[in-house]
Structure formats: structure tokens, C-alpha cells
Amino acid sequence: MNRREAREAVFELLFETEFKQDEEREGIFNLSTVNREIEEDDYIKTTYFGVCAHTEELDALIGKHARGWKTTRISRVSRSILRLSIYEMLYCKDIPVNVSINEAIELSKKFDEESAKAFINGILNSAKNEIEGNANA
């Protein structure tokens, strides 16, 4: 499984989690990986549980850069894509920030409405500027 396929699997897990807020993340992960026949992959497991563990932090960054939009008003698809990409920017040092943004746009093209692409791109570029600014400080 290549990184793009693994990223798509994480997105699908995050999207599914949006509908199962009361369920244990471990249970969602185990059942989903069996049902979808997702192969064992460190990136998938680490990133899924990482996003789940840092959801409040990720949502705060999304809300800060979504100017005028509450995170709860953003579609589940867009929110899952944004969380995944910002998590990668913050915690996956082996993934260049621009790659994470480009991959988020590709996920948006595949799974979200046409108009979401520009919205996601704007939030991610704004978040990128803050993250890179903090890294240089």
C-alpha cells in the first residue's frame, strides 16, 4: 500500500468516526480495518490514533483559520480532511507540508463537493503559515 492509499484509508476511518462519537476508537479501528481489509500499516494506525488524540488542538487550528466558520459547521468530509492534513503538518516530520496540502486537495476532489477544494486549500495554507512561523521562531 502506498502513502496515498494509506492516507485515504485514514481519511475514511476519520470520516467514519464522525458518525460514531460514542464508540471506542480502538473498536472502530479494528472493525473497520477487518471489514475493509486494510493491511497492517504503521502510518495508518499512528495517524488515525494521533488525529483522534489531538482532535481538540486540530479543531482549534481549523477554527482559527476558517474565518467565520465554526468547526462544527464544516462538513464531516472537509473536517476529516483538514484534521488529517494539519495533523501531518504538525506531527509527521517525514511528510513535507506542501505534500500534505496537495494530498488534502486530492482527497477533497475525490470525496467532497467541488466548492470545498478552495475552502480547504485556504485554511491549510493559512495554518501552514502559522505552523512554519512557529517553527522558525
PDB file of N, CA, C and O in Angstrom, residues 4 7 11 13 19 28 30 38 44 47 49 52 56 61-62 71 78 81 94 103 112 127 134-135:
ATOM      1  N   ARG A   4      -0.408   7.362  -0.503  1.00  0.00           N
ATOM      2  CA  ARG A   4      -1.693   7.950  -0.897  1.00  0.00           C
ATOM      3  C   ARG A   4      -2.851   7.037  -0.502  1.00  0.00           C
ATOM      4  O   ARG A   4      -3.866   7.481   0.012  1.00  0.00           O
ATOM      5  N   ARG A   7      -3.196   7.171   3.257  1.00  0.00           N
ATOM      6  CA  ARG A   7      -3.824   8.434   3.664  1.00  0.00           C
ATOM      7  C   ARG A   7      -5.334   8.376   3.427  1.00  0.00           C
ATOM      8  O   ARG A   7      -6.118   8.832   4.244  1.00  0.00           O
ATOM      9  N   PHE A  11      -8.310   8.789   6.150  1.00  0.00           N
ATOM     10  CA  PHE A  11      -9.445   9.699   5.947  1.00  0.00           C
ATOM     11  C   PHE A  11     -10.764   8.954   6.144  1.00  0.00           C
ATOM     12  O   PHE A  11     -11.664   9.440   6.833  1.00  0.00           O
ATOM     13  N   LEU A  13     -11.375   6.266   7.870  1.00  0.00           N
ATOM     14  CA  LEU A  13     -11.540   5.954   9.292  1.00  0.00           C
ATOM     15  C   LEU A  13     -11.994   7.189  10.073  1.00  0.00           C
ATOM     16  O   LEU A  13     -12.884   7.112  10.927  1.00  0.00           O
ATOM     17  N   PHE A  19     -19.335   9.681  12.723  1.00  0.00           N
ATOM     18  CA  PHE A  19     -20.683   9.157  12.936  1.00  0.00           C
ATOM     19  C   PHE A  19     -20.780   8.251  14.170  1.00  0.00           C
ATOM     20  O   PHE A  19     -21.860   7.807  14.517  1.00  0.00           O
ATOM     21  N   ILE A  28     -13.524   0.997  16.598  1.00  0.00           N
ATOM     22  CA  ILE A  28     -13.776   1.498  15.241  1.00  0.00           C
ATOM     23  C   ILE A  28     -12.630   1.073  14.326  1.00  0.00           C
ATOM     24  O   ILE A  28     -12.852   0.565  13.228  1.00  0.00           O
ATOM     25  N   ASN A  30     -10.333  -1.383  14.686  1.00  0.00           N
ATOM     26  CA  ASN A  30     -10.240  -2.833  14.471  1.00  0.00           C
ATOM     27  C   ASN A  30     -11.322  -3.346  13.538  1.00  0.00           C
ATOM     28  O   ASN A  30     -11.045  -4.106  12.610  1.00  0.00           O
ATOM     29  N   ILE A  38      -8.057  -3.566   5.293  1.00  0.00           N
ATOM     30  CA  ILE A  38      -6.921  -2.647   5.276  1.00  0.00           C
ATOM     31  C   ILE A  38      -5.719  -3.382   5.849  1.00  0.00           C
ATOM     32  O   ILE A  38      -5.781  -3.931   6.941  1.00  0.00           O
ATOM     33  N   ILE A  44      -1.039   4.310   8.973  1.00  0.00           N
ATOM     34  CA  ILE A  44      -2.490   4.331   9.182  1.00  0.00           C
ATOM     35  C   ILE A  44      -2.809   4.334  10.674  1.00  0.00           C
ATOM     36  O   ILE A  44      -3.571   5.187  11.153  1.00  0.00           O
ATOM     37  N   THR A  47      -1.362   7.549  12.536  1.00  0.00           N
ATOM     38  CA  THR A  47      -2.031   8.785  12.139  1.00  0.00           C
ATOM     39  C   THR A  47      -3.477   8.801  12.610  1.00  0.00           C
ATOM     40  O   THR A  47      -3.949   9.817  13.137  1.00  0.00           O
ATOM     41  N   PHE A  49      -4.905   7.240  15.205  1.00  0.00           N
ATOM     42  CA  PHE A  49      -4.975   7.454  16.651  1.00  0.00           C
ATOM     43  C   PHE A  49      -4.372   8.796  17.047  1.00  0.00           C
ATOM     44  O   PHE A  49      -4.806   9.411  18.025  1.00  0.00           O
ATOM     45  N   CYS A  52      -7.094  11.364  16.419  1.00  0.00           N
ATOM     46  CA  CYS A  52      -8.103  11.218  17.478  1.00  0.00           C
ATOM     47  C   CYS A  52      -7.612  11.817  18.792  1.00  0.00           C
ATOM     48  O   CYS A  52      -8.377  12.475  19.504  1.00  0.00           O
ATOM     49  N   GLU A  56      -8.943  18.118  19.598  1.00  0.00           N
ATOM     50  CA  GLU A  56      -9.210  19.470  20.119  1.00  0.00           C
ATOM     51  C   GLU A  56      -8.201  20.475  19.595  1.00  0.00           C
ATOM     52  O   GLU A  56      -8.572  21.574  19.173  1.00  0.00           O
ATOM     53  N   LEU A  61      -7.054  24.898  15.620  1.00  0.00           N
ATOM     54  CA  LEU A  61      -6.327  25.479  14.489  1.00  0.00           C
ATOM     55  C   LEU A  61      -7.245  25.667  13.278  1.00  0.00           C
ATOM     56  O   LEU A  61      -7.189  26.692  12.600  1.00  0.00           O
ATOM     57  N   ILE A  62      -8.081  24.687  13.027  1.00  0.00           N
ATOM     58  CA  ILE A  62      -9.033  24.799  11.914  1.00  0.00           C
ATOM     59  C   ILE A  62      -9.951  25.993  12.157  1.00  0.00           C
ATOM     60  O   ILE A  62     -10.142  26.832  11.276  1.00  0.00           O
ATOM     61  N   THR A  71     -16.044  25.141  13.559  1.00  0.00           N
ATOM     62  CA  THR A  71     -15.613  23.814  13.100  1.00  0.00           C
ATOM     63  C   THR A  71     -16.796  22.865  12.964  1.00  0.00           C
ATOM     64  O   THR A  71     -16.835  22.043  12.045  1.00  0.00           O
ATOM     65  N   SER A  78     -14.971  17.541   4.838  1.00  0.00           N
ATOM     66  CA  SER A  78     -13.942  18.582   4.886  1.00  0.00           C
ATOM     67  C   SER A  78     -13.217  18.577   6.226  1.00  0.00           C
ATOM     68  O   SER A  78     -11.986  18.704   6.278  1.00  0.00           O
ATOM     69  N   ILE A  81     -10.704  15.751   6.370  1.00  0.00           N
ATOM     70  CA  ILE A  81      -9.552  16.064   5.523  1.00  0.00           C
ATOM     71  C   ILE A  81      -8.660  17.096   6.200  1.00  0.00           C
ATOM     72  O   ILE A  81      -7.429  16.949   6.236  1.00  0.00           O
ATOM     73  N   ASP A  94       8.287  13.566   8.404  1.00  0.00           N
ATOM     74  CA  ASP A  94       8.787  12.976   7.164  1.00  0.00           C
ATOM     75  C   ASP A  94       7.933  13.342   5.949  1.00  0.00           C
ATOM     76  O   ASP A  94       8.260  12.980   4.828  1.00  0.00           O
ATOM     77  N   GLU A 103      -2.115  16.576  -1.054  1.00  0.00           N
ATOM     78  CA  GLU A 103      -2.861  15.337  -0.863  1.00  0.00           C
ATOM     79  C   GLU A 103      -4.250  15.616  -0.287  1.00  0.00           C
ATOM     80  O   GLU A 103      -5.220  14.929  -0.624  1.00  0.00           O
ATOM     81  N   ASP A 112     -15.252  15.198  -1.705  1.00  0.00           N
ATOM     82  CA  ASP A 112     -16.004  16.367  -1.242  1.00  0.00           C
ATOM     83  C   ASP A 112     -16.638  17.091  -2.418  1.00  0.00           C
ATOM     84  O   ASP A 112     -16.411  16.759  -3.581  1.00  0.00           O
ATOM     85  N   ALA A 127      -2.996  27.851   7.923  1.00  0.00           N
ATOM     86  CA  ALA A 127      -2.439  27.065   9.031  1.00  0.00           C
ATOM     87  C   ALA A 127      -0.956  26.795   8.795  1.00  0.00           C
ATOM     88  O   ALA A 127      -0.144  26.863   9.724  1.00  0.00           O
ATOM     89  N   ASN A 134       5.851  29.434  13.574  1.00  0.00           N
ATOM     90  CA  ASN A 134       6.191  28.957  14.916  1.00  0.00           C
ATOM     91  C   ASN A 134       7.467  28.128  14.906  1.00  0.00           C
ATOM     92  O   ASN A 134       8.237  28.144  15.858  1.00  0.00           O
ATOM     93  N   ALA A 135       7.670  27.376  13.820  1.00  0.00           N
ATOM     94  CA  ALA A 135       8.867  26.538  13.726  1.00  0.00           C
ATOM     95  C   ALA A 135      10.119  27.402  13.572  1.00  0.00           C
ATOM     96  O   ALA A 135      11.198  27.018  14.009  1.00  0.00           O
TER      97      ALA A 135
END
